[in-house]
């Protein structure tokens, strides 16, 4: 196997959750460019179809399938459909997720807790089980790449449910790496720091003026992360170049570490 082959994904089928925008889109583009046939899923059809259009315009192979990956029946249907259309799934990227609630813990509402644990952790359970069963049955091995967060690796006041969900992803990654090794399934996680995605401009009215410079000041490499940075690492973790790596959680944060931005011990959210 040449170096190019080893770092590529030719002949592989990959399912990317949350592939319609941001980090998931970048992973889908990276995988397709590396030769994989990519199934892109999210709830918003127009976004996943746009990503598939970008891939096919460059000569890649991709399909779009809508799914709410928080609903078990929809996930099972998704996996069935993808396998019917493309063949067995070799690589699963559990990327769908996110956190919107910033709240003092004592004010946190039960539905906010359930939403974040569901969106960030239950989705990983449902998709990993549905895809893992097929991989185990086919007996050829496979790969799961989970997208956690630096927020799952340390204390994050005001973001308790997101932090707990992402920490859960890390625990699940490590547990599945042992339990699924017997089927040749490798399971790793990426913990991104500040990855600049389009939604920040909508989410924060003052993003460019205040939020961005404040975040940037905490990053030793002095730049925001790009979605492609996550795509590059996710490609390595899916490829045979990482065939002896499993159960790892790789921080992708330009040097941002919890202790650095937490040194003032303030109770303000740093996000
Ligand atoms: N950006 C960062 O700085 C950063 C840092 C650390 C970790 N992360 C993690 O990286 C992942 C991607 O983040 P992002 O910043 O790229 O977010 P984003 O731009 O909001 O994209 C999230 C994607 O997930 C999909 N999604 C959300 N809930 C879903 C559901 N129930 N079923 C199916 N699809 C769903 C969304 O599409 P629909 O809404 O159409 O379903 C969208 O395609 C998340 O897990 C996030 O927590 C991001």
mmCIF file of C-alpha atoms and ligand atoms in Angstrom:
data_model
loop_
_atom_site.group_PDB
_atom_site.id
_atom_site.type_symbol
_atom_site.label_atom_id
_atom_site.label_comp_id
_atom_site.label_asym_id
_atom_site.label_seq_id
_atom_site.Cartn_x
_atom_site.Cartn_y
_atom_site.Cartn_z
ATOM 1 C CA UNK A 1 0.000 0.000 0.000
ATOM 2 C CA UNK A 2 1.452 3.362 -1.015
ATOM 3 C CA UNK A 3 1.425 6.390 1.260
ATOM 4 C CA UNK A 4 -1.244 7.991 -0.957
ATOM 5 C CA UNK A 5 -3.431 4.890 -0.725
ATOM 6 C CA UNK A 6 -2.921 4.630 3.004
ATOM 7 C CA UNK A 7 -4.018 8.206 3.644
ATOM 8 C CA UNK A 8 -6.947 7.937 1.225
ATOM 9 C CA UNK A 9 -10.462 6.521 1.440
ATOM 10 C CA UNK A 10 -10.894 5.008 -2.029
ATOM 11 C CA UNK A 11 -13.557 2.309 -2.037
ATOM 12 C CA UNK A 12 -14.954 3.304 1.376
ATOM 13 C CA UNK A 13 -18.504 4.350 2.188
ATOM 14 C CA UNK A 14 -18.764 7.073 4.841
ATOM 15 C CA UNK A 15 -21.799 8.442 6.673
ATOM 16 C CA UNK A 16 -21.416 11.980 8.059
ATOM 17 C CA UNK A 17 -24.070 13.237 10.471
ATOM 18 C CA UNK A 18 -24.667 16.987 10.551
ATOM 19 C CA UNK A 19 -22.988 17.220 7.164
ATOM 20 C CA UNK A 20 -25.038 20.133 5.865
ATOM 21 C CA UNK A 21 -22.831 22.944 7.123
ATOM 22 C CA UNK A 22 -19.881 23.889 9.319
ATOM 23 C CA UNK A 23 -17.553 21.117 10.467
ATOM 24 C CA UNK A 24 -19.660 18.271 9.053
ATOM 25 C CA UNK A 25 -19.640 19.842 5.606
ATOM 26 C CA UNK A 26 -15.830 20.148 5.710
ATOM 27 C CA UNK A 27 -15.475 16.494 6.733
ATOM 28 C CA UNK A 28 -17.798 15.402 3.918
ATOM 29 C CA UNK A 29 -15.767 17.399 1.368
ATOM 30 C CA UNK A 30 -12.461 16.026 2.688
ATOM 31 C CA UNK A 31 -13.666 12.433 2.601
ATOM 32 C CA UNK A 32 -15.081 12.755 -0.908
ATOM 33 C CA UNK A 33 -11.849 14.308 -2.162
ATOM 34 C CA UNK A 34 -9.965 11.382 -0.613
ATOM 35 C CA UNK A 35 -12.061 8.959 -2.667
ATOM 36 C CA UNK A 36 -14.888 7.928 -0.328
ATOM 37 C CA UNK A 37 -18.506 7.696 -1.384
ATOM 38 C CA UNK A 38 -20.196 9.947 1.136
ATOM 39 C CA UNK A 39 -23.691 9.909 2.612
ATOM 40 C CA UNK A 40 -24.473 13.335 4.039
ATOM 41 C CA UNK A 41 -27.268 13.622 6.582
ATOM 42 C CA UNK A 42 -28.968 16.360 8.622
ATOM 43 C CA UNK A 43 -32.553 17.593 9.040
ATOM 44 C CA UNK A 44 -32.347 20.458 6.508
ATOM 45 C CA UNK A 45 -32.618 18.963 3.031
ATOM 46 C CA UNK A 46 -31.493 22.083 1.150
ATOM 47 C CA UNK A 47 -28.179 22.197 3.039
ATOM 48 C CA UNK A 48 -27.247 18.559 2.529
ATOM 49 C CA UNK A 49 -28.227 18.742 -1.130
ATOM 50 C CA UNK A 50 -25.959 21.768 -1.555
ATOM 51 C CA UNK A 51 -23.026 19.844 -0.060
ATOM 52 C CA UNK A 52 -23.713 16.863 -2.303
ATOM 53 C CA UNK A 53 -23.821 19.267 -5.249
ATOM 54 C CA UNK A 54 -20.404 20.661 -4.287
ATOM 55 C CA UNK A 55 -18.967 17.144 -4.099
ATOM 56 C CA UNK A 56 -20.400 15.914 -7.374
ATOM 57 C CA UNK A 57 -19.361 19.120 -9.158
ATOM 58 C CA UNK A 58 -15.762 18.159 -8.334
ATOM 59 C CA UNK A 59 -16.262 14.613 -9.602
ATOM 60 C CA UNK A 60 -16.880 13.035 -6.198
ATOM 61 C CA UNK A 61 -19.630 10.625 -5.181
ATOM 62 C CA UNK A 62 -22.232 11.557 -2.576
ATOM 63 C CA UNK A 63 -25.888 11.232 -1.618
ATOM 64 C CA UNK A 64 -28.103 13.311 0.658
ATOM 65 C CA UNK A 65 -30.519 11.673 3.129
ATOM 66 C CA UNK A 66 -32.476 13.673 5.694
ATOM 67 C CA UNK A 67 -32.662 12.309 9.217
ATOM 68 C CA UNK A 68 -33.164 13.545 12.766
ATOM 69 C CA UNK A 69 -30.397 11.510 14.391
ATOM 70 C CA UNK A 70 -32.070 11.965 17.771
ATOM 71 C CA UNK A 71 -34.850 9.570 16.735
ATOM 72 C CA UNK A 72 -33.949 5.860 16.777
ATOM 73 C CA UNK A 73 -36.412 4.769 14.071
ATOM 74 C CA UNK A 74 -35.150 7.469 11.716
ATOM 75 C CA UNK A 75 -31.535 6.448 12.345
ATOM 76 C CA UNK A 76 -32.291 2.789 11.589
ATOM 77 C CA UNK A 77 -34.110 3.818 8.416
ATOM 78 C CA UNK A 78 -31.201 6.077 7.419
ATOM 79 C CA UNK A 79 -28.613 3.326 7.843
ATOM 80 C CA UNK A 80 -30.796 0.863 5.934
ATOM 81 C CA UNK A 81 -31.294 3.333 3.064
ATOM 82 C CA UNK A 82 -27.606 4.257 2.827
ATOM 83 C CA UNK A 83 -26.571 0.600 2.804
ATOM 84 C CA UNK A 84 -29.158 -0.170 0.104
ATOM 85 C CA UNK A 85 -27.948 2.711 -2.065
ATOM 86 C CA UNK A 86 -24.181 2.602 -1.464
ATOM 87 C CA UNK A 87 -23.334 -0.738 0.182
ATOM 88 C CA UNK A 88 -22.032 -1.332 3.704
ATOM 89 C CA UNK A 89 -20.927 1.702 5.697
ATOM 90 C CA UNK A 90 -17.206 1.607 6.517
ATOM 91 C CA UNK A 91 -16.847 4.953 8.305
ATOM 92 C CA UNK A 92 -19.276 6.786 10.580
ATOM 93 C CA UNK A 93 -18.650 10.363 11.684
ATOM 94 C CA UNK A 94 -20.829 11.384 14.622
ATOM 95 C CA UNK A 95 -20.663 15.127 14.091
ATOM 96 C CA UNK A 96 -24.267 16.333 14.580
ATOM 97 C CA UNK A 97 -24.556 18.224 17.836
ATOM 98 C CA UNK A 98 -24.096 21.617 19.339
ATOM 99 C CA UNK A 99 -24.900 23.717 22.356
ATOM 100 C CA UNK A 100 -26.978 26.829 22.607
ATOM 101 C CA UNK A 101 -27.859 27.158 26.274
ATOM 102 C CA UNK A 102 -25.739 29.417 28.455
ATOM 103 C CA UNK A 103 -27.268 29.341 31.918
ATOM 104 C CA UNK A 104 -26.266 29.310 35.577
ATOM 105 C CA UNK A 105 -26.580 25.711 36.699
ATOM 106 C CA UNK A 106 -29.107 26.563 39.405
ATOM 107 C CA UNK A 107 -31.439 28.077 36.789
ATOM 108 C CA UNK A 108 -31.035 25.318 34.224
ATOM 109 C CA UNK A 109 -34.312 23.813 33.076
ATOM 110 C CA UNK A 110 -34.917 20.074 32.704
ATOM 111 C CA UNK A 111 -35.786 20.392 29.012
ATOM 112 C CA UNK A 112 -32.504 22.236 28.341
ATOM 113 C CA UNK A 113 -30.592 19.387 29.998
ATOM 114 C CA UNK A 114 -32.487 16.747 28.004
ATOM 115 C CA UNK A 115 -32.026 18.640 24.730
ATOM 116 C CA UNK A 116 -28.241 18.923 25.073
ATOM 117 C CA UNK A 117 -27.639 15.411 26.361
ATOM 118 C CA UNK A 118 -29.853 14.092 23.597
ATOM 119 C CA UNK A 119 -28.364 16.114 20.760
ATOM 120 C CA UNK A 120 -24.749 15.525 21.740
ATOM 121 C CA UNK A 121 -24.737 12.054 23.317
ATOM 122 C CA UNK A 122 -27.845 10.027 22.496
ATOM 123 C CA UNK A 123 -27.264 10.710 18.802
ATOM 124 C CA UNK A 124 -23.816 9.095 19.089
ATOM 125 C CA UNK A 125 -25.310 6.053 20.797
ATOM 126 C CA UNK A 126 -28.053 5.612 18.190
ATOM 127 C CA UNK A 127 -25.850 6.051 15.112
ATOM 128 C CA UNK A 128 -22.920 4.010 16.466
ATOM 129 C CA UNK A 129 -25.194 1.115 17.342
ATOM 130 C CA UNK A 130 -27.080 1.125 14.032
ATOM 131 C CA UNK A 131 -23.909 1.369 11.931
ATOM 132 C CA UNK A 132 -21.860 -0.860 14.272
ATOM 133 C CA UNK A 133 -24.309 -3.764 13.950
ATOM 134 C CA UNK A 134 -23.861 -3.793 10.175
ATOM 135 C CA UNK A 135 -20.081 -3.490 10.363
ATOM 136 C CA UNK A 136 -19.911 -6.347 12.882
ATOM 137 C CA UNK A 137 -22.143 -8.552 10.701
ATOM 138 C CA UNK A 138 -20.066 -7.940 7.556
ATOM 139 C CA UNK A 139 -16.838 -8.774 9.418
ATOM 140 C CA UNK A 140 -14.574 -6.386 7.487
ATOM 141 C CA UNK A 141 -14.034 -3.799 10.231
ATOM 142 C CA UNK A 142 -14.796 -0.119 10.262
ATOM 143 C CA UNK A 143 -14.170 3.247 11.852
ATOM 144 C CA UNK A 144 -16.141 5.610 14.067
ATOM 145 C CA UNK A 145 -14.992 9.219 14.488
ATOM 146 C CA UNK A 146 -16.812 11.187 17.186
ATOM 147 C CA UNK A 147 -16.789 14.974 17.410
ATOM 148 C CA UNK A 148 -16.540 15.967 21.071
ATOM 149 C CA UNK A 149 -15.235 19.373 22.253
ATOM 150 C CA UNK A 150 -12.647 20.922 24.530
ATOM 151 C CA UNK A 151 -15.737 21.675 26.602
ATOM 152 C CA UNK A 152 -15.975 17.964 27.355
ATOM 153 C CA UNK A 153 -12.457 17.974 28.833
ATOM 154 C CA UNK A 154 -12.701 20.452 31.666
ATOM 155 C CA UNK A 155 -14.900 22.689 33.777
ATOM 156 C CA UNK A 156 -17.200 24.990 31.837
ATOM 157 C CA UNK A 157 -19.442 27.106 34.054
ATOM 158 C CA UNK A 158 -22.742 28.130 32.463
ATOM 159 C CA UNK A 159 -22.458 25.350 29.857
ATOM 160 C CA UNK A 160 -23.090 22.312 32.095
ATOM 161 C CA UNK A 161 -25.344 20.261 29.785
ATOM 162 C CA UNK A 162 -23.153 20.728 26.691
ATOM 163 C CA UNK A 163 -19.983 19.971 28.683
ATOM 164 C CA UNK A 164 -21.596 16.862 30.195
ATOM 165 C CA UNK A 165 -22.787 15.690 26.790
ATOM 166 C CA UNK A 166 -19.367 16.113 25.206
ATOM 167 C CA UNK A 167 -17.636 14.444 28.188
ATOM 168 C CA UNK A 168 -20.095 11.592 27.681
ATOM 169 C CA UNK A 169 -18.953 11.319 24.066
ATOM 170 C CA UNK A 170 -15.379 10.864 25.299
ATOM 171 C CA UNK A 171 -16.414 8.127 27.771
ATOM 172 C CA UNK A 172 -18.423 6.406 25.037
ATOM 173 C CA UNK A 173 -15.479 6.652 22.616
ATOM 174 C CA UNK A 174 -13.138 4.958 25.081
ATOM 175 C CA UNK A 175 -15.664 2.287 26.036
ATOM 176 C CA UNK A 176 -16.616 1.427 22.459
ATOM 177 C CA UNK A 177 -12.978 1.324 21.379
ATOM 178 C CA UNK A 178 -12.544 -1.656 23.700
ATOM 179 C CA UNK A 179 -15.940 -3.277 23.198
ATOM 180 C CA UNK A 180 -16.010 -3.026 19.403
ATOM 181 C CA UNK A 181 -12.347 -3.895 18.821
ATOM 182 C CA UNK A 182 -13.365 -7.561 18.449
ATOM 183 C CA UNK A 183 -15.201 -6.528 15.241
ATOM 184 C CA UNK A 184 -12.251 -4.558 13.902
ATOM 185 C CA UNK A 185 -13.981 -1.264 14.627
ATOM 186 C CA UNK A 186 -11.696 1.608 15.664
ATOM 187 C CA UNK A 187 -13.317 4.426 17.652
ATOM 188 C CA UNK A 188 -11.655 7.808 18.218
ATOM 189 C CA UNK A 189 -12.771 11.320 19.083
ATOM 190 C CA UNK A 190 -11.744 14.827 18.107
ATOM 191 C CA UNK A 191 -12.086 17.636 20.652
ATOM 192 C CA UNK A 192 -12.114 20.908 18.720
ATOM 193 C CA UNK A 193 -11.496 24.285 20.316
ATOM 194 C CA UNK A 194 -12.677 27.442 18.534
ATOM 195 C CA UNK A 195 -13.619 26.380 15.024
ATOM 196 C CA UNK A 196 -14.942 29.300 13.027
ATOM 197 C CA UNK A 197 -18.233 28.341 11.385
ATOM 198 C CA UNK A 198 -20.835 30.488 9.618
ATOM 199 C CA UNK A 199 -23.410 30.215 12.387
ATOM 200 C CA UNK A 200 -21.245 32.340 14.735
ATOM 201 C CA UNK A 201 -22.117 35.417 12.658
ATOM 202 C CA UNK A 202 -25.824 34.735 13.207
ATOM 203 C CA UNK A 203 -25.446 33.634 16.815
ATOM 204 C CA UNK A 204 -23.465 36.651 18.057
ATOM 205 C CA UNK A 205 -24.416 40.128 16.806
ATOM 206 C CA UNK A 206 -21.005 41.424 17.909
ATOM 207 C CA UNK A 207 -19.009 38.400 16.740
ATOM 208 C CA UNK A 208 -16.324 40.201 14.717
ATOM 209 C CA UNK A 209 -15.908 43.106 17.141
ATOM 210 C CA UNK A 210 -15.803 41.387 20.517
ATOM 211 C CA UNK A 211 -16.390 37.618 20.542
ATOM 212 C CA UNK A 212 -13.770 36.789 17.912
ATOM 213 C CA UNK A 213 -10.911 38.898 19.353
ATOM 214 C CA UNK A 214 -11.669 37.606 22.852
ATOM 215 C CA UNK A 215 -11.437 34.001 21.672
ATOM 216 C CA UNK A 216 -8.386 34.650 19.525
ATOM 217 C CA UNK A 217 -6.471 36.102 22.455
ATOM 218 C CA UNK A 218 -6.639 32.695 24.141
ATOM 219 C CA UNK A 219 -5.211 30.676 21.257
ATOM 220 C CA UNK A 220 -1.401 30.288 21.252
ATOM 221 C CA UNK A 221 -1.318 29.624 17.489
ATOM 222 C CA UNK A 222 -3.095 32.983 17.067
ATOM 223 C CA UNK A 223 -5.709 31.914 14.581
ATOM 224 C CA UNK A 224 -9.189 30.502 14.746
ATOM 225 C CA UNK A 225 -9.600 26.873 13.778
ATOM 226 C CA UNK A 226 -11.085 26.200 10.364
ATOM 227 C CA UNK A 227 -13.649 23.506 9.593
ATOM 228 C CA UNK A 228 -11.034 22.030 7.203
ATOM 229 C CA UNK A 229 -8.690 21.527 10.176
ATOM 230 C CA UNK A 230 -11.254 19.126 11.610
ATOM 231 C CA UNK A 231 -11.748 17.597 8.165
ATOM 232 C CA UNK A 232 -8.018 16.852 7.893
ATOM 233 C CA UNK A 233 -7.830 15.111 11.270
ATOM 234 C CA UNK A 234 -11.093 13.236 10.680
ATOM 235 C CA UNK A 235 -9.640 12.014 7.375
ATOM 236 C CA UNK A 236 -6.496 10.725 9.063
ATOM 237 C CA UNK A 237 -8.572 8.946 11.728
ATOM 238 C CA UNK A 238 -10.767 7.305 9.071
ATOM 239 C CA UNK A 239 -7.856 6.189 6.892
ATOM 240 C CA UNK A 240 -5.595 3.147 7.154
ATOM 241 C CA UNK A 241 -2.779 5.538 8.122
ATOM 242 C CA UNK A 242 -4.251 5.478 11.644
ATOM 243 C CA UNK A 243 -4.936 1.727 11.718
ATOM 244 C CA UNK A 244 -3.240 1.241 15.129
ATOM 245 C CA UNK A 245 -5.024 4.162 16.793
ATOM 246 C CA UNK A 246 -8.195 3.572 18.793
ATOM 247 C CA UNK A 247 -9.744 4.930 21.979
ATOM 248 C CA UNK A 248 -7.980 8.278 21.562
ATOM 249 C CA UNK A 249 -9.321 11.760 22.110
ATOM 250 C CA UNK A 250 -7.337 14.298 20.106
ATOM 251 C CA UNK A 251 -7.533 17.946 21.026
ATOM 252 C CA UNK A 252 -7.615 20.200 17.955
ATOM 253 C CA UNK A 253 -7.450 23.664 19.451
ATOM 254 C CA UNK A 254 -4.344 25.603 18.367
ATOM 255 C CA UNK A 255 -2.884 25.161 21.840
ATOM 256 C CA UNK A 256 -5.889 26.393 23.765
ATOM 257 C CA UNK A 257 -5.982 24.426 26.977
ATOM 258 C CA UNK A 258 -8.474 24.557 29.765
ATOM 259 C CA UNK A 259 -5.936 25.669 32.327
ATOM 260 C CA UNK A 260 -4.821 28.623 30.205
ATOM 261 C CA UNK A 261 -8.200 30.199 29.736
ATOM 262 C CA UNK A 262 -9.286 29.213 33.181
ATOM 263 C CA UNK A 263 -6.415 30.729 35.151
ATOM 264 C CA UNK A 264 -8.439 33.671 36.485
ATOM 265 C CA UNK A 265 -10.906 31.205 38.026
ATOM 266 C CA UNK A 266 -13.745 33.508 37.037
ATOM 267 C CA UNK A 267 -17.284 32.239 36.831
ATOM 268 C CA UNK A 268 -17.840 33.890 33.457
ATOM 269 C CA UNK A 269 -18.352 31.685 30.455
ATOM 270 C CA UNK A 270 -15.251 31.924 28.252
ATOM 271 C CA UNK A 271 -17.251 30.927 25.171
HETATM 272 N N1 LIG B 1 -17.692 25.166 15.918
HETATM 273 C C1 LIG B 1 -16.987 24.951 17.002
HETATM 274 O O1 LIG B 1 -16.245 25.826 17.484
HETATM 275 C C2 LIG B 1 -17.053 23.606 17.688
HETATM 276 C C3 LIG B 1 -16.142 23.368 18.729
HETATM 277 C C4 LIG B 1 -16.164 22.140 19.370
HETATM 278 C C5 LIG B 1 -17.064 21.158 18.981
HETATM 279 N N2 LIG B 1 -17.942 21.412 17.982
HETATM 280 C C6 LIG B 1 -18.879 20.341 17.610
HETATM 281 O O2 LIG B 1 -18.742 20.070 16.220
HETATM 282 C C7 LIG B 1 -19.999 19.616 15.693
HETATM 283 C C8 LIG B 1 -20.393 20.491 14.511
HETATM 284 O O3 LIG B 1 -20.468 21.831 14.961
HETATM 285 P P1 LIG B 1 -20.660 23.071 13.970
HETATM 286 O O4 LIG B 1 -20.068 24.222 14.666
HETATM 287 O O5 LIG B 1 -20.226 22.697 12.608
HETATM 288 O O6 LIG B 1 -22.272 23.214 14.058
HETATM 289 P P2 LIG B 1 -23.356 23.697 12.991
HETATM 290 O O7 LIG B 1 -22.775 24.601 11.992
HETATM 291 O O8 LIG B 1 -24.530 24.142 13.809
HETATM 292 O O9 LIG B 1 -23.752 22.317 12.266
HETATM 293 C C9 LIG B 1 -24.403 21.308 12.987
HETATM 294 C C10 LIG B 1 -24.902 20.258 12.004
HETATM 295 O O10 LIG B 1 -25.557 19.225 12.756
HETATM 296 C C11 LIG B 1 -26.870 19.043 12.226
HETATM 297 N N3 LIG B 1 -27.754 18.578 13.282
HETATM 298 C C12 LIG B 1 -27.978 19.143 14.486
HETATM 299 N N4 LIG B 1 -28.894 18.419 15.175
HETATM 300 C C13 LIG B 1 -29.244 17.368 14.370
HETATM 301 C C14 LIG B 1 -30.154 16.294 14.501
HETATM 302 N N5 LIG B 1 -30.900 16.122 15.602
HETATM 303 N N6 LIG B 1 -30.255 15.408 13.481
HETATM 304 C C15 LIG B 1 -29.511 15.571 12.355
HETATM 305 N N7 LIG B 1 -28.639 16.555 12.180
HETATM 306 C C16 LIG B 1 -28.514 17.455 13.173
HETATM 307 C C17 LIG B 1 -27.238 20.401 11.648
HETATM 308 O O11 LIG B 1 -28.211 20.335 10.623
HETATM 309 P P3 LIG B 1 -29.804 20.479 10.836
HETATM 310 O O12 LIG B 1 -30.029 21.570 11.844
HETATM 311 O O13 LIG B 1 -30.282 20.780 9.457
HETATM 312 O O14 LIG B 1 -30.272 19.142 11.317
HETATM 313 C C18 LIG B 1 -25.911 20.820 11.035
HETATM 314 O O15 LIG B 1 -25.739 20.217 9.764
HETATM 315 C C19 LIG B 1 -20.987 19.661 16.856
HETATM 316 O O16 LIG B 1 -21.052 18.392 17.457
HETATM 317 C C20 LIG B 1 -20.356 20.669 17.813
HETATM 318 O O17 LIG B 1 -20.761 20.470 19.132
HETATM 319 C C21 LIG B 1 -17.975 22.611 17.323
#
